[in-house]
Amino acid sequence: MAGKSDKIKANEHVLFYYNRTKKWLVKITKNAKLHTHIGIISHADAIGKEYGSRLTTNKDKYVYLLRPTTYDYTMKLQHSTQIVYPKESGYMASRMGIQSGQTIVEIGTGSGALTTFLASIVKPRGRVHTFDVDADFMAIAEKNIARAGMTKYVIMNKMDIRKSRTVPVADADAAVIDLGDPWTALPQVRRMLKGSAPMVAVCPTMNQLEKLVSELVANEFTDIECSEQILRQIEAREGKTRHSFQGIGHTAYLCFARKAYFGTKRRRTAKDPD
Amino acid sequence: MAGKSDKIKANEHVLFYYNRTKKWLVKITKNAKLHTHIGIISHADAIGKEYGSRLTTNKDKYVYLLRPTTYDYTMKLQHSTQIVYPKESGYMASRMGIQSGQTIVEIGTGSGALTTFLASIVKPRGRVHTFDVDADFMAIAEKNIARAGMTKYVIMNKMDIRKSRTVPVADADAAVIDLGDPWTALPQVRRMLKGSAPMVAVCPTMNQLEKLVSELVANEFTDIECSEQILRQIEAREGKTRHSFQGIGHTAYLCFARKAYFGTKRRRTAKDPD
Amino acid sequence: MAGKSDKIKANEHVLFYYNRTKKWLVKITKNAKLHTHIGIISHADAIGKEYGSRLTTNKDKYVYLLRPTTYDYTMKLQHSTQIVYPKESGYMASRMGIQSGQTIVEIGTGSGALTTFLASIVKPRGRVHTFDVDADFMAIAEKNIARAGMTKYVIMNKMDIRKSRTVPVADADAAVIDLGDPWTALPQVRRMLKGSAPMVAVCPTMNQLEKLVSELVANEFTDIECSEQILRQIEAREGKTRHSFQGIGHTAYLCFARKAYFGTKRRRTAKDPD
Amino acid sequence: MAGKSDKIKANEHVLFYYNRTKKWLVKITKNAKLHTHIGIISHADAIGKEYGSRLTTNKDKYVYLLRPTTYDYTMKLQHSTQIVYPKESGYMASRMGIQSGQTIVEIGTGSGALTTFLASIVKPRGRVHTFDVDADFMAIAEKNIARAGMTKYVIMNKMDIRKSRTVPVADADAAVIDLGDPWTALPQVRRMLKGSAPMVAVCPTMNQLEKLVSELVANEFTDIECSEQILRQIEAREGKTRHSFQGIGHTAYLCFARKAYFGTKRRRTAKDPD
């Protein structure tokens, strides 16, 4: 059933999967060996095997050979900044209706985890325009994006877009802000977005949410909605199904909004709807 | 700044947005009027306006004219079945690494909400192959998928794929099962998936999760993970930020897994890893 | 097995329990009838019956005759203020280690729900000293406390304790503050508490928590801990166990702390522990 | 303001509190020293100090001297079994309306954490009758209960109450079951409870909940309600308030019910209310 493309070749990335907490994302290199607590794995042994098959270590344990998804790339990302995790990035995509072909603006590239995920959706015709001021982050992000094969769908801009007189993007379909002070980017984000287009900001604290919401109103955004996404693992086993003992803690709150035009005749008052 | 495409034209779908709970998704029809508790809105008044701008009702209230996203289509879907909501569909996309260009199999079309979301990601080159036995659901789903403009990326199959000797899809990149007895579809889903490709099942009850996990092991799937996604709204307002008084209840649990090949030499035992 | 005290007598309070959302807390009055959508119930029919037994309505439905607990009194309380619910009051008791015999100070009587619960624990030798400025609330609270039989364990003080030069309580074992501006009560609460005794404040917003924590440090409190208590109902039924579709929303955040003496020699700095 | 009783004496238990994760519950012994990573603390230095005051270690760090509450005893309990934590025990108390003076039955003493908490509420006139079959657990529990000063309010029964022909308690006001198979104790629990009295079972898994609910109906209990209690810590700090990064995981589900008399004339059917 499986086509030829399912055989692992040298230089492909493979996820060696032992269990949920023990897994390794490697680039298959002919003579390389991976040393783990469950034994040694020779890369060469994986070559020619079907994706999904098992490989036995020298300690008689086995790993599954999995084709990495963007999820795997994210979870195994090299990062020097707090990244946006799948529990948030997935909801961003569904809440904003991100789809293939769109032009997305991202303020704050960070380590490129979210950039990669967004690019994987908007490709092949859409683009993610990402902005960051930090050259070191940009270098790491570039590597991460390349590893996941998304380089040609991402335009990286090493600049402080907030201080720029002109903006390099127009009619963007959506925007993401991942900055400590997301409100500072609102005027430029607004300039780059299409009318009624959605945006989201990633906010680690409640104070950021609060300040951002005020600034969104001041910048003529509507449909403002803040939320948090909680992911709870469930251990489903015959006769002893329960939630995981391991709690999943806070990562970030999200604040969504859409670009509007409030007009000039009438000022918004407290009695107006959201 | 906004391009020409931002002007609303007749026959386009527009979301009349008053607030989070009062919004109407309409197809702009020249002489139509929408009667609401906040007044009457003439469709004609929207034509030629920018997306994002306001329209005033005859009661001096206003609505925003928003270009519908897949989120809006989902939340305003005509449905006769329980649908998959964005809090789940987003995480499905990020957890499985759904991306543009993929071939997706969906068992259980239901009202087409998830079908639409998946199609919007895999287009223009990817496809969603969806299967349902119920002709009435199929008819509703077809309409919903068409309204969101996704018809050409969806192949609808009115059949019970579980009983079919042959499967019409090979090398699928991912699969979704939304059936009351998801385990019954595992053999066919397995046949349609690429090696190591991910799948997810939507399970309203814990018992379904439990039975499914056993059957996933029996059908040689690995990386099995069950979870629930909780979305909590936050009311962020200056000086009085708090969670919403309105709780968001249970919709479904999700169970993820990936197709593996266990091999024949050695049987899985309880001591093996997940 | 059941003693004589298990027979229902006139003038006792009884909970007529139909299901979780339909239940009535009534005082048994000889000639009274309760009219409900499930039929008419004659109080007289309950007299002489065992607690726990059923009573059939004239529509052939039945209710259970339950002896009200403090939980039932709270859930059926007449209230004109937001009350403290069992999901919070229970954790208050266990987190502060409230026990029988203690002296408790409560700033903000409200409708007396929490007063009743605390009194039911500290009785017969302990007391709850409760303070409120609003005579109308006090009147309602008094009635609610009386109905639950806790009057003699509660000392009600209609006064603004925050403005008082003297405090009527010393060496209290614990304190509860349920005010919009809980920090304003800290100096007096501190004066009334024993050394190292715990307190808790009920805060509907994050901003209150934030301001309160600063003021707690300024007022020499330690072991400061903020949390929220989320209660999720589970529908456990054979073969279809799941969480409730009905979500339970936000009520209040809690902030706990204990009275400390920071001493004078050395000022607290940011590097100090909590 | 603080009375004489606030001075620490030899042989009292004191909580040396450094921060939320570093705290030590010690019995003050004249010549003892506590060695910690923040330095050495001489017990003798605590004697004569006010509760709530600070003690400086030889590394110039300080701890607060706190009078232990039942919460502290629970969190610092010596235990060889899974214990019932304050997030559950508090809700048990408020949901069942546990109050001073009551007679409580506990099946499964475990390490005595819940026993201690319940005793601290029902004292001085009420009693907790606790049952366990394991002599080793009983010995540990006895020590834990004694340390918290609750010995005289607890009657310990080393026996399998489920197999006993007679029950040593009648007219209990509430019952707690903390067994792996809680349903096996229902007949005896029922015999010991007053009419309409509440009970709760601590269930680590969903399967236990499910089976228990069926058995509760079969044993003529009503007002059955299952829930889980989730505690989320909040870090409230000026300008950076957020939930804790550290998630708090699953401990147990709770199932509440009340003893009813279904009568003989009419059998319960699926159409009956809960």
PDB file of C-alpha atoms in Angstrom, chain C residues 43 47 64 107 113 130-131 160 163 171 191 216 237 265:
ATOM      1  CA  HIS C  43     -46.385  19.701  53.246  1.00  0.00           C
ATOM      2  CA  ILE C  47     -44.743  14.953  58.305  1.00  0.00           C
ATOM      3  CA  TYR C  64     -36.951  12.965  47.953  1.00  0.00           C
ATOM      4  CA  ILE C 107     -15.185  41.649  56.834  1.00  0.00           C
ATOM      5  CA  ALA C 113     -23.574  32.369  53.048  1.00  0.00           C
ATOM      6  CA  THR C 130     -18.841  39.494  60.986  1.00  0.00           C
ATOM      7  CA  PHE C 131     -18.781  43.140  59.905  1.00  0.00           C
ATOM      8  CA  ASP C 160     -17.183  50.115  59.102  1.00  0.00           C
ATOM      9  CA  LYS C 163     -12.598  53.401  60.278  1.00  0.00           C
ATOM     10  CA  ASP C 171      -6.355  36.875  68.808  1.00  0.00           C
ATOM     11  CA  ARG C 191      -4.785  43.943  64.527  1.00  0.00           C
ATOM     12  CA  LEU C 216      -0.189  42.373  51.927  1.00  0.00           C
ATOM     13  CA  ARG C 237     -23.086   6.785  33.203  1.00  0.00           C
ATOM     14  CA  LYS C 265      16.490  45.833  61.437  1.00  0.00           C
TER      15      LYS C 265
END
